[in-house]
Amino acid sequence: MPQEGNTRVMEQFDTLDVSAVLNLESALVRDGASRQVLPAAVPLIRDCKMKAKEKYQSDVWLEIEHLNKVIVQEDPRSSSVAPCGTTTSAVAQCETDPVENILDQNLKIKFYISSGSVSPSSHSGDEADPVKIVDSAHLPVHTPTIKRKEYHSSILFPTKNKSHQFFLTSFTVPTKCHQCTSLMVGLIRQGCACDACGFSCHTTCVEKAPRACPVPSQQKRGTLCVDVQEGMGTAYEGHVWIPKKAGMKKGWQRALAIVCDFKLFLYNMEEEKGSKPNVVVSQVIDMRDGAFSVSSVWPSDFIPVRRKEMSRMFKVTASQLSAPSNRYSVPILADSENDKCEWVGVLSDLHRMLRKSHSRDRSVYVLKEAYDSSLPLIKTTQTAAIIDHKRIALGNEEGLFVVHVTIDEIIRVGDMKKIYQIELIPHGQMVAVISGRSHHVQLFPMLALDGRKTDIHKLAETKGCHTMTSGTVCQGAHTCLCVARKSQVFCYELFQSKKISHRKFKELQIPANVQWMAIFSEQLCVGFQSGFLRYPLRREGSPYRMLHSHDPTLSFIAHQPVDALCAIEISSIEYLLCFKSIGIYTDSRGLRSRPIELMWPATPTYCRYNAPYLSVYSENAVDIFDVNSMEWIQTVPLKKVRPLNSEGSLNILLSETIRLIYFTNKMTYGDELVFPETSDSHQKQMVRHLHSKRRYSFRVPRGKERLPIGL
């Protein structure tokens, strides 16, 4: 009996030894797998020691954001939830607390996570591993990193299967997504690329991409593939010739043409052999345009071209202005006659396919000529404003003029010259202008726009200013005017009884020269190089950073200085910050509110906002975006067009014939302006009234006794 007992004890020890050995073996297997993953990261760590630190900060930041969402979802007391997992009470606190207090709150959350009190995820093992964006934005090209991770308490472990190592990349040439085959449009950070296999895709296509790395050949999509229902994908591409900037008479420019998402993209190329196309789009023609067509070129088209080139040429036509010409054509030269036939066939078939699928025209604006181009005032116009549906104010080198578009009457306001900006202040019944060689701000009552003689109030200390904005504070009780001079901003409260007066109540020092500013929600928003700040106007206090310095996904803006174009208040808790290279959505704390960024097809020069549409001006076009859905909905193919007012509705077209262009919104009932019939006959002239030196008529002179007066 004792021997049997000893035998059983020995068998139990043997069983324990076997289980211990198995545990050790499985641990060694896991260790070996982890050792296989590490060598790939060693060179990167050696090249840039800061990258590991940034990744760690990013992982913690993602856990913070995830924990915020979990807390909001699990808290039954939070009756109303704001976007991005932020409660309304938290938002209100962020509005009252400066940025430094928010940082203290986030540090407390970090400590809460590191203590292991709450698991950052309730992720089940049966679900697919999530793909997350981790930003290491200090790197010049590969900025954020996307990695798959498994959550276990607050520790992150790599997956056993080999997966993609995605880096958010700034491509320098036009690149198509390997998942949806559409172009990754943008100037920087256009999409993601796997560091191991080179698989490239949009950030929105990362979750749809095949998990295996490298991607098996049977799962790869062809470079030419179109989803007819969604209208996404690339249908055709090749090299063509387009006219040079100076015109066809100066010769042809080599270009890469890509038919993608039912748009024709044209990218300029250098003349040297082996040169690559520029990532900036030269021209975009939308096939959803109602006037779109493609056809061969014939002698009757009167296009100045050699006879040898006629057989290789075709033209693409789209809508432009409703008057005096409603269409424009882009002549394109193919390398051979066969190539031309293929291009015409592909574009025609796709357009026919679009019409059969009843794909709607998403365009918002229709372009109209606001006034006769023969009016001499238009040629030197620098700024403009819409007073009402029958009158517009024009500021040029000669002064400020009010044009009554329905009766062709013109009134000169005051004796000011060189008007650079017009700011209508309807709440205070005033008008502010920046004028003169010294760039002073001058104020006068709106009654002066009717031709009445009034006093002009000058703000003496605004000498040398370059921009201004107006608004109301204290729930509309007070009128405020803010004027920027280099890096200084003067804030005035305006009063009007018998005479206009002002009181300076605040002077702000901006970190850099002011590039843009506006007043919304009783705060002054100021844009400067690589940043935006919101200053409270009603009270004293620290400004709110609209780009949080501790959000690693936004640090690339500071490392790559870029001009600020404008900021848009999407809601009380979300803003769109438009820089010259990209558009970023942030919340009221200055943290990223949307993972996707707004991409510009070409380098912008101006941005104008007329809710909910953002107009982005570049050298060859105006691109229209819906700021809520982030859709690129329209391209206005106008070269050398510049906005004249803050909404972008009045524009000047600096072509051979300078025109005043109005963007009519098709979605609104009735026009903001009543349009007269326009002509290019140049028979109308400005004629001064006999009984007034400030009133003119724009008409065909009757008789020789009334001589036209040129300005």
XYZ file of C-alpha atoms in Angstrom:
711
model
C 0.000 0.000 0.000
C 2.689 2.544 0.779
C 4.343 1.730 -2.544
C 1.061 2.362 -4.423
C 0.673 5.741 -2.637
C 4.190 6.736 -3.571
C 3.528 5.717 -7.194
C 0.415 7.950 -7.370
C 2.329 10.885 -5.905
C 5.108 10.411 -8.470
C 2.550 10.260 -11.306
C 1.030 13.557 -10.085
C 4.462 15.193 -10.018
C 5.159 13.859 -13.520
C 1.873 15.356 -14.722
C 2.762 18.689 -13.158
C 6.197 18.568 -14.760
C 4.679 17.881 -18.191
C 2.219 20.795 -17.856
C 5.035 23.066 -16.705
C 7.116 22.014 -19.686
C 4.197 22.702 -22.046
C 3.719 26.147 -20.500
C 7.414 26.874 -20.907
C 7.306 25.731 -24.539
C 4.285 27.921 -25.334
C 6.022 30.857 -23.652
C 9.115 30.233 -25.774
C 6.953 30.107 -28.909
C 5.361 33.439 -28.012
C 8.782 34.876 -27.263
C 10.111 33.651 -30.600
C 7.168 35.157 -32.440
C 7.703 38.470 -30.726
C 11.416 38.313 -31.578
C 10.473 37.896 -35.245
C 8.433 41.086 -35.098
C 11.067 43.188 -33.341
C 13.907 43.203 -35.961
C 11.724 45.066 -38.444
C 11.339 47.922 -35.975
C 15.008 48.080 -34.910
C 16.269 50.129 -37.891
C 13.459 52.635 -37.467
C 14.252 53.069 -33.779
C 17.910 53.558 -34.550
C 17.127 56.110 -37.278
C 14.778 58.132 -35.132
C 14.818 57.648 -31.364
C 11.899 59.993 -30.925
C 9.595 57.723 -32.925
C 9.204 55.203 -30.085
C 8.319 57.997 -27.696
C 5.731 59.407 -30.116
C 4.175 55.958 -30.606
C 3.900 55.452 -26.876
C 2.245 58.845 -26.462
C -0.086 58.036 -29.335
C -1.088 54.680 -27.850
C -1.867 56.348 -24.529
C -3.799 59.080 -26.336
C -5.896 56.503 -28.197
C -6.626 54.716 -24.934
C -7.715 58.040 -23.417
C -10.111 58.723 -26.271
C -11.459 55.161 -26.131
C -11.935 55.387 -22.367
C -13.810 58.676 -22.774
C -16.217 56.955 -25.157
C -16.666 53.965 -22.833
C -17.348 56.220 -19.839
C -19.956 58.189 -21.779
C -21.669 55.037 -23.065
C -21.765 53.367 -19.656
C -22.834 56.433 -17.674
C -26.661 56.419 -17.474
C -26.680 59.944 -16.065
C -25.397 61.491 -19.317
C -28.690 62.219 -21.047
C -27.220 64.213 -23.939
C -23.978 63.189 -25.618
C -21.922 65.430 -27.876
C -19.917 64.094 -30.849
C -16.617 62.325 -30.250
C -17.791 60.956 -26.910
C -17.831 64.324 -25.119
C -20.698 65.185 -22.814
C -22.286 68.596 -23.034
C -21.192 69.390 -19.491
C -17.602 68.582 -20.387
C -17.836 70.820 -23.409
C -19.155 73.647 -21.293
C -16.268 73.208 -18.889
C -13.802 73.251 -21.773
C -15.263 76.543 -22.911
C -14.695 78.119 -19.522
C -11.339 76.547 -18.682
C -8.124 77.434 -20.507
C -6.087 74.782 -22.253
C -3.769 74.162 -19.331
C -6.662 72.984 -17.123
C -7.699 70.489 -19.782
C -4.171 69.097 -19.842
C -4.365 68.487 -16.094
C -7.620 66.601 -16.568
C -6.077 64.423 -19.288
C -3.075 63.650 -17.068
C -5.471 62.356 -14.417
C -7.131 60.133 -17.004
C -3.721 58.760 -18.065
C -2.978 57.833 -14.449
C -6.388 56.162 -14.187
C -5.615 54.004 -17.209
C -2.106 53.039 -16.093
C -3.443 51.876 -12.740
C -5.454 49.178 -14.518
C -8.749 50.120 -12.866
C -10.719 50.006 -16.111
C -10.026 47.998 -19.215
C -9.896 50.269 -22.244
C -11.880 47.844 -24.323
C -14.453 45.111 -23.983
C -13.298 43.673 -27.264
C -14.218 40.008 -27.724
C -11.752 37.555 -29.112
C -14.110 36.401 -31.871
C -14.202 39.795 -33.590
C -11.616 40.969 -36.088
C -8.737 42.955 -34.697
C -9.274 46.703 -35.117
C -6.907 48.781 -37.205
C -5.998 52.016 -35.432
C -4.196 55.146 -36.542
C -1.239 56.075 -34.371
C 0.377 59.356 -35.304
C 4.117 59.962 -35.213
C 3.782 63.248 -36.994
C 7.308 64.575 -36.626
C 8.490 62.353 -39.469
C 8.768 64.185 -42.818
C 6.928 61.721 -45.068
C 5.599 58.756 -43.094
C 3.597 60.485 -40.389
C 0.975 58.408 -38.525
C 1.321 54.641 -38.198
C -1.571 52.235 -38.415
C -1.155 48.946 -36.538
C -3.383 46.108 -35.466
C -3.483 45.564 -31.719
C -5.213 43.272 -29.237
C -6.403 44.814 -25.975
C -5.730 42.988 -22.730
C -6.376 45.242 -19.753
C -4.127 48.222 -20.519
C -1.331 46.227 -22.224
C -1.104 45.972 -26.031
C 0.166 42.761 -27.661
C 0.990 42.199 -31.362
C -1.137 39.685 -33.265
C 0.291 36.296 -34.178
C -0.561 36.565 -37.887
C 1.601 38.802 -40.042
C -0.320 41.964 -40.870
C 0.254 45.244 -42.686
C 2.368 47.949 -41.106
C 0.601 51.033 -42.484
C 2.119 54.509 -42.461
C 0.174 57.608 -43.423
C 2.157 58.872 -46.385
C 2.583 62.088 -48.343
C 2.812 60.909 -51.946
C 4.759 63.098 -54.358
C 3.140 61.725 -57.543
C -0.503 60.859 -58.383
C -1.211 57.525 -56.664
C -4.227 55.233 -56.883
C -5.729 53.264 -54.018
C -5.054 49.515 -54.349
C -8.381 48.790 -52.674
C -10.901 50.989 -54.546
C -8.581 52.085 -57.452
C -9.597 55.748 -56.983
C -6.974 58.488 -56.878
C -5.722 59.547 -53.474
C -6.247 63.264 -54.047
C -4.452 65.803 -51.881
C -1.230 67.720 -51.360
C 0.010 65.860 -48.248
C -1.032 62.833 -46.168
C -3.169 61.503 -49.013
C -3.284 57.874 -47.867
C -1.580 54.919 -46.218
C 1.184 52.644 -47.483
C 2.277 49.339 -45.990
C 5.946 49.529 -45.055
C 6.406 45.816 -45.751
C 4.577 45.085 -49.031
C 3.863 48.564 -50.442
C 0.064 48.169 -50.451
C -1.345 51.740 -50.690
C -4.890 52.857 -49.936
C -7.080 55.634 -48.576
C -7.321 55.895 -44.802
C -11.017 55.030 -45.202
C -10.078 51.876 -47.132
C -7.689 50.496 -44.477
C -10.416 48.476 -42.762
C -11.524 47.015 -46.122
C -8.001 46.044 -47.215
C -7.019 42.348 -47.196
C -5.509 41.421 -43.841
C -2.704 39.229 -45.155
C 0.660 40.846 -45.874
C 1.705 40.703 -48.640
C -1.689 40.731 -50.362
C -2.294 37.520 -52.361
C -2.452 38.086 -56.102
C -6.013 36.733 -56.317
C -7.193 39.434 -53.873
C -5.570 42.342 -55.702
C -7.870 44.572 -57.726
C -6.878 45.698 -61.167
C -5.532 49.202 -61.689
C -8.557 49.963 -63.878
C -11.818 49.150 -62.122
C -15.019 51.191 -61.763
C -17.937 50.719 -59.388
C -20.838 51.995 -61.493
C -23.267 52.218 -58.569
C -20.950 54.245 -56.338
C -19.161 56.019 -59.186
C -15.783 55.163 -57.690
C -12.663 53.823 -59.334
C -10.268 54.474 -62.223
C -11.503 53.691 -65.721
C -8.656 54.824 -67.971
C -5.320 56.622 -67.891
C -2.536 57.647 -70.227
C -0.257 60.444 -71.370
C -1.593 63.287 -73.505
C -0.711 66.871 -74.458
C -2.633 69.943 -73.299
C -2.140 73.646 -74.161
C 0.471 75.538 -72.154
C -0.549 78.181 -69.631
C 0.106 80.966 -72.116
C -2.198 79.356 -74.672
C -2.074 76.899 -77.518
C -0.069 79.276 -79.685
C 2.837 78.808 -77.255
C 2.804 75.035 -77.718
C 1.767 71.897 -75.853
C 2.385 70.715 -72.299
C 2.879 67.025 -71.516
C 0.276 65.726 -69.026
C -0.944 62.584 -67.312
C -4.681 62.071 -67.833
C -6.667 59.833 -65.475
C -10.392 59.149 -65.697
C -11.378 58.516 -62.079
C -14.630 58.820 -60.101
C -16.271 60.074 -63.314
C -13.863 63.010 -63.453
C -11.057 63.721 -65.898
C -7.876 64.613 -63.977
C -4.996 66.300 -65.803
C -1.534 66.443 -64.161
C 1.264 68.523 -65.685
C 4.618 66.871 -66.407
C 8.042 68.304 -67.076
C 9.408 68.081 -70.611
C 12.497 66.090 -69.589
C 12.425 62.372 -70.290
C 11.605 60.200 -67.329
C 9.989 63.059 -65.435
C 7.088 62.260 -63.134
C 3.786 64.145 -62.948
C 3.184 66.661 -60.186
C 0.826 65.655 -57.383
C -1.023 68.979 -57.824
C -3.982 68.631 -60.189
C -3.742 70.981 -63.164
C -7.349 70.659 -64.353
C -10.430 68.673 -63.336
C -13.491 68.200 -65.537
C -16.548 66.571 -63.952
C -18.423 64.173 -66.236
C -21.611 64.757 -64.217
C -21.690 68.290 -65.628
C -24.853 68.787 -67.630
C -22.912 70.285 -70.545
C -20.186 67.601 -70.603
C -19.288 66.183 -74.007
C -16.296 64.764 -75.862
C -15.707 64.868 -79.605
C -13.048 65.083 -82.279
C -11.738 68.451 -83.446
C -12.823 69.711 -86.851
C -11.716 72.717 -88.927
C -15.056 74.381 -88.156
C -14.057 74.593 -84.470
C -11.564 77.351 -85.379
C -8.918 75.991 -83.044
C -5.463 77.234 -84.092
C -3.727 73.922 -84.776
C -1.515 72.374 -87.424
C -3.094 70.091 -89.960
C -0.836 67.224 -88.914
C -2.180 67.436 -85.368
C -5.862 67.634 -86.325
C -6.300 63.854 -86.621
C -4.847 63.308 -83.113
C -6.897 65.974 -81.354
C -10.137 65.817 -79.417
C -11.899 68.278 -77.124
C -13.672 67.934 -73.804
C -16.469 70.442 -73.154
C -18.113 71.468 -69.879
C -20.249 74.306 -68.558
C -18.725 77.602 -67.485
C -20.762 80.806 -67.439
C -24.443 81.243 -68.160
C -23.630 84.485 -69.969
C -22.215 85.491 -72.342
C -20.857 81.973 -73.082
C -22.125 78.924 -71.243
C -19.472 76.401 -72.269
C -15.760 76.054 -72.602
C -13.623 73.395 -74.268
C -10.222 71.937 -73.443
C -8.357 70.744 -76.549
C -6.296 67.584 -75.928
C -3.657 66.101 -78.210
C -3.085 62.318 -78.156
C 0.142 60.569 -79.158
C -1.543 58.825 -82.094
C -4.831 58.670 -83.919
C -5.600 55.297 -82.319
C -5.008 56.748 -78.860
C -7.384 59.585 -79.677
C -10.096 57.129 -80.735
C -9.644 55.176 -77.496
C -9.910 58.317 -75.371
C -13.049 59.519 -77.167
C -14.593 56.045 -76.921
C -13.883 55.589 -73.220
C -15.134 59.046 -72.228
C -18.251 58.698 -74.375
C -19.077 55.249 -72.962
C -18.615 56.392 -69.390
C -20.775 59.460 -69.941
C -23.452 57.267 -71.515
C -23.210 54.925 -68.530
C -23.649 57.883 -66.186
C -26.778 59.049 -67.955
C -28.303 55.563 -67.877
C -27.639 55.247 -64.150
C -29.342 58.630 -63.622
C -26.400 59.866 -61.582
C -27.389 63.252 -60.240
C -25.480 66.442 -60.816
C -24.125 67.373 -57.373
C -23.079 70.901 -58.363
C -24.325 73.739 -56.181
C -23.297 76.942 -57.934
C -24.280 78.282 -61.325
C -22.020 81.052 -62.613
C -23.498 84.266 -63.949
C -21.988 87.527 -65.046
C -23.076 90.031 -62.403
C -22.579 93.142 -64.512
C -21.337 94.307 -67.892
C -17.632 93.799 -68.352
C -17.470 97.123 -70.195
C -18.000 99.014 -66.918
C -14.564 100.600 -66.320
C -14.902 100.310 -62.525
C -14.674 96.520 -62.712
C -11.196 96.460 -64.241
C -9.495 97.713 -61.055
C -11.911 96.312 -58.467
C -10.142 95.004 -55.343
C -13.112 94.247 -53.088
C -16.913 94.149 -53.211
C -20.001 93.593 -51.067
C -23.657 92.820 -51.747
C -25.803 95.549 -50.145
C -29.204 94.134 -51.163
C -30.721 92.247 -54.117
C -30.363 95.314 -56.384
C -27.154 97.008 -55.235
C -23.507 96.073 -54.924
C -20.579 98.075 -53.546
C -17.316 98.077 -55.481
C -13.988 99.258 -54.105
C -11.114 99.982 -56.477
C -8.187 102.338 -57.028
C -10.511 105.315 -57.586
C -12.705 104.905 -54.496
C -15.946 103.348 -53.263
C -18.902 103.060 -55.660
C -22.450 101.726 -55.256
C -23.846 100.165 -58.449
C -27.628 99.841 -58.863
C -27.611 96.879 -61.238
C -31.248 97.141 -62.384
C -31.259 100.792 -63.472
C -27.558 101.214 -64.342
C -27.003 104.024 -61.849
C -23.729 104.491 -59.977
C -23.070 106.546 -56.827
C -19.653 107.499 -55.552
C -19.355 107.415 -51.739
C -17.042 109.996 -50.158
C -13.662 111.057 -51.477
C -11.750 107.975 -50.396
C -9.343 106.269 -52.785
C -7.707 102.861 -52.967
C -10.303 100.728 -51.213
C -8.818 97.400 -50.044
C -11.677 95.927 -47.979
C -15.374 96.639 -47.427
C -17.073 95.469 -44.233
C -20.835 95.962 -43.952
C -21.985 96.248 -40.322
C -25.792 95.945 -40.547
C -26.352 95.705 -36.774
C -24.742 99.105 -36.258
C -25.984 100.516 -39.574
C -22.379 101.326 -40.485
C -19.839 100.563 -43.184
C -16.117 100.120 -42.533
C -13.454 100.309 -45.241
C -9.678 99.986 -45.352
C -8.509 102.703 -47.699
C -5.735 105.051 -48.718
C -2.007 104.611 -49.080
C -1.665 104.398 -45.311
C -4.319 101.627 -45.008
C -6.518 103.351 -42.401
C -9.946 102.135 -41.279
C -12.732 104.622 -41.959
C -16.341 104.378 -40.764
C -19.487 106.022 -42.119
C -23.270 105.451 -41.836
C -25.057 103.195 -44.317
C -27.098 106.234 -45.385
C -24.045 107.301 -47.367
C -24.644 104.363 -49.725
C -27.769 106.188 -50.951
C -25.703 109.198 -51.954
C -26.333 111.269 -48.842
C -23.524 113.422 -47.540
C -22.288 112.188 -44.172
C -19.262 112.537 -41.931
C -16.522 109.934 -42.121
C -15.018 108.668 -38.865
C -11.336 107.668 -39.049
C -9.586 105.271 -36.660
C -6.189 106.908 -36.350
C -4.215 104.083 -34.743
C -5.186 101.584 -37.459
C -2.539 102.903 -39.844
C -0.920 100.046 -41.762
C -3.698 97.511 -41.054
C -4.362 94.719 -43.555
C -7.638 93.041 -42.527
C -10.666 93.539 -40.281
C -13.829 91.764 -39.168
C -17.002 92.733 -37.335
C -19.613 91.065 -35.149
C -21.716 91.412 -32.037
C -21.131 90.561 -28.369
C -23.328 90.373 -25.275
C -26.089 88.622 -27.251
C -26.166 91.322 -29.897
C -26.237 94.277 -27.525
C -22.887 95.677 -28.658
C -21.224 96.031 -32.052
C -17.570 95.051 -32.244
C -14.915 95.767 -34.885
C -11.518 94.023 -34.807
C -8.634 95.364 -36.897
C -5.346 93.531 -37.533
C -2.000 95.219 -38.088
C 0.784 92.673 -38.509
C 0.686 90.651 -35.263
C -1.509 93.127 -33.352
C -5.310 93.154 -33.169
C -7.274 96.196 -31.931
C -10.788 95.509 -30.674
C -13.271 98.407 -30.733
C -16.812 98.867 -29.570
C -18.727 101.061 -32.024
C -21.453 103.567 -31.158
C -23.746 105.614 -33.349
C -26.083 108.386 -32.265
C -25.702 111.615 -34.206
C -22.098 110.755 -34.978
C -20.106 107.557 -35.049
C -17.760 107.029 -32.121
C -15.646 104.175 -30.856
C -13.978 102.791 -27.744
C -10.978 100.472 -27.789
C -11.602 97.827 -25.150
C -8.893 95.284 -25.941
C -5.529 94.996 -27.668
C -4.244 91.520 -28.499
C -0.740 90.342 -29.350
C -0.811 87.368 -31.738
C 2.122 84.888 -31.886
C 2.692 85.712 -35.586
C 1.321 87.973 -38.309
C -2.454 87.671 -38.642
C -3.443 85.897 -41.856
C -7.194 85.597 -41.245
C -9.756 86.393 -38.558
C -13.495 86.337 -37.866
C -15.933 86.656 -34.965
C -18.244 83.806 -34.059
C -19.874 82.752 -30.780
C -18.713 86.076 -29.267
C -15.087 85.033 -29.659
C -12.426 86.343 -32.009
C -10.869 83.561 -34.062
C -7.423 84.458 -35.413
C -5.437 82.451 -37.948
C -1.680 82.723 -38.349
C 1.072 80.486 -39.678
C 0.472 76.896 -38.463
C -2.147 77.874 -35.907
C -5.521 79.270 -34.840
C -6.520 80.842 -31.524
C -9.886 81.865 -30.081
C -9.888 84.959 -27.867
C -12.816 85.763 -25.551
C -14.182 89.238 -26.281
C -16.564 89.775 -23.373
C -14.058 89.069 -20.624
C -10.364 88.737 -19.929
C -8.766 85.332 -20.102
C -6.309 83.073 -21.846
C -6.958 82.216 -25.498
C -8.151 78.766 -26.491
C -5.868 76.765 -28.740
C -7.744 75.411 -31.710
C -4.854 72.995 -32.368
C -3.909 71.220 -29.158
C -0.132 70.930 -28.811
C -0.432 67.649 -26.905
C -2.452 65.883 -29.635
C 0.263 63.943 -31.526
C -1.964 63.547 -34.611
C -1.828 67.342 -35.126
C 1.857 67.969 -34.466
C 2.751 67.766 -38.176
C 1.269 71.260 -38.636
C 3.859 72.792 -36.307
C 6.752 70.793 -37.808
C 5.836 71.832 -41.362
C 4.900 75.556 -41.190
C 1.917 76.311 -43.399
C -0.273 79.389 -43.938
C -3.731 79.605 -42.367
C -6.566 80.365 -44.806
C -9.739 80.328 -42.684
C -11.627 78.629 -39.858
C -15.256 77.505 -39.965
C -17.583 76.972 -37.041
C -19.370 73.737 -37.958
C -21.229 73.715 -34.637
C -20.676 74.978 -31.107
C -18.303 72.051 -30.479
C -16.616 71.500 -33.857
C -14.461 73.600 -36.170
C -12.824 73.157 -39.561
C -9.351 74.679 -39.783
C -8.240 75.312 -43.357
C -4.516 75.516 -44.033
C -2.796 75.880 -47.373
C -1.948 72.176 -47.450
C -4.914 70.500 -45.708
C -8.177 70.936 -43.783
C -8.480 69.583 -40.219
C -11.560 69.088 -38.030
C -11.121 69.818 -34.315
C -13.386 70.052 -31.297
C -13.745 72.887 -28.777
C -10.695 71.589 -26.869
C -8.445 71.707 -29.925
C -8.340 67.917 -30.296
C -8.978 66.106 -33.561
C -12.727 65.485 -33.969
C -12.627 63.480 -37.218
C -9.926 61.017 -38.270
C -10.245 62.015 -41.936
C -8.828 65.267 -43.266
C -10.098 67.497 -46.063
C -7.857 67.221 -49.136
C -7.234 69.971 -51.686
C -6.706 68.837 -55.308
C -4.499 71.872 -56.010
C -2.618 74.463 -53.953
C -5.234 76.942 -52.665
C -4.836 80.703 -52.649
C -8.129 81.636 -50.923
C -10.916 79.945 -48.974
C -14.434 81.329 -48.669
C -17.389 79.908 -46.742
C -21.106 80.199 -47.417
C -22.769 77.598 -45.181
C -22.528 74.710 -45.665
C -20.234 75.044 -48.701
C -16.536 75.841 -48.705
C -15.059 77.365 -51.874
C -11.341 76.673 -52.303
C -9.653 78.848 -54.938
C -6.579 77.683 -56.838
C -4.806 78.806 -59.989
C -7.045 76.991 -62.474
C -10.316 76.292 -60.649
C -12.591 76.745 -57.660
C -13.357 73.507 -55.802
C -16.541 73.299 -53.728
C -16.784 71.086 -50.620
C -19.674 70.255 -48.295
C -18.084 70.778 -44.869
C -20.568 68.470 -43.111
C -20.269 65.412 -45.355
C -16.677 66.273 -46.450
C -17.691 65.618 -50.071
C -15.964 67.280 -53.004
C -19.142 68.169 -54.886
C -18.144 70.601 -57.653
C -15.247 72.061 -59.589
C -15.672 75.442 -61.288
C -13.069 75.424 -64.107
C -12.195 79.123 -64.100
C -8.608 80.302 -64.340
C -7.401 83.445 -62.546
C -10.546 83.984 -60.515
C -10.367 85.799 -57.175
C -13.055 86.302 -54.478
C -14.171 89.855 -53.696
C -16.328 89.305 -50.598
C -16.169 87.116 -47.494
C -18.772 84.608 -48.731
C -17.172 84.100 -52.140
C -20.390 84.911 -54.005
C -18.873 87.885 -55.879
C -15.699 87.154 -57.828
C -13.530 88.831 -60.412
C -12.362 86.863 -63.423
C -8.969 88.192 -64.522
C -9.055 86.854 -68.070
C -8.628 88.735 -71.346
C -11.992 90.370 -70.650
C -12.219 91.130 -66.911
C -15.633 90.117 -65.611
C -17.592 90.366 -62.379
C -18.887 86.853 -61.686
C -21.674 85.865 -59.298
C -21.998 82.335 -57.872
C -25.729 81.590 -57.757
C -26.736 78.860 -55.309
C -29.159 76.468 -57.007
C -30.378 75.179 -53.643
C -31.861 78.507 -52.509
C -35.093 80.079 -53.710
C -34.602 83.375 -55.472
C -31.328 85.089 -56.260
C -29.490 87.345 -53.852
C -28.963 89.659 -56.811
C -31.286 90.637 -59.654
C -29.338 90.207 -62.857
C -29.701 92.640 -65.742
C -28.964 91.719 -69.322
C -25.252 91.973 -70.034
C -23.446 92.666 -73.261
C -19.952 92.828 -74.699
C -20.698 95.584 -77.185
C -18.737 98.184 -75.146
C -21.287 100.782 -76.251
C -22.289 101.672 -72.706
C -20.214 104.296 -70.946
C -20.186 106.039 -67.601
C -21.907 109.390 -67.962
C -21.932 111.931 -65.105
C -25.268 113.453 -64.104
C -25.700 117.121 -64.899
C -26.807 118.069 -61.378
C -24.570 115.822 -59.274
C -20.849 115.164 -59.301
C -21.281 111.876 -57.454
C -23.953 110.251 -59.612
C -23.337 108.479 -62.895
C -25.340 106.556 -65.427
C -24.039 103.555 -67.318
C -25.664 103.753 -70.731
C -25.161 104.572 -74.372
C -24.630 108.361 -74.593
C -27.272 110.379 -76.456
C -25.823 113.299 -78.347
C -22.353 114.738 -78.373
C -23.042 117.291 -75.677
C -22.695 114.688 -72.914
C -19.178 113.444 -73.089
C -18.225 110.243 -71.227
C -15.998 110.609 -68.216
C -13.405 107.919 -67.695
C -12.294 106.977 -64.215
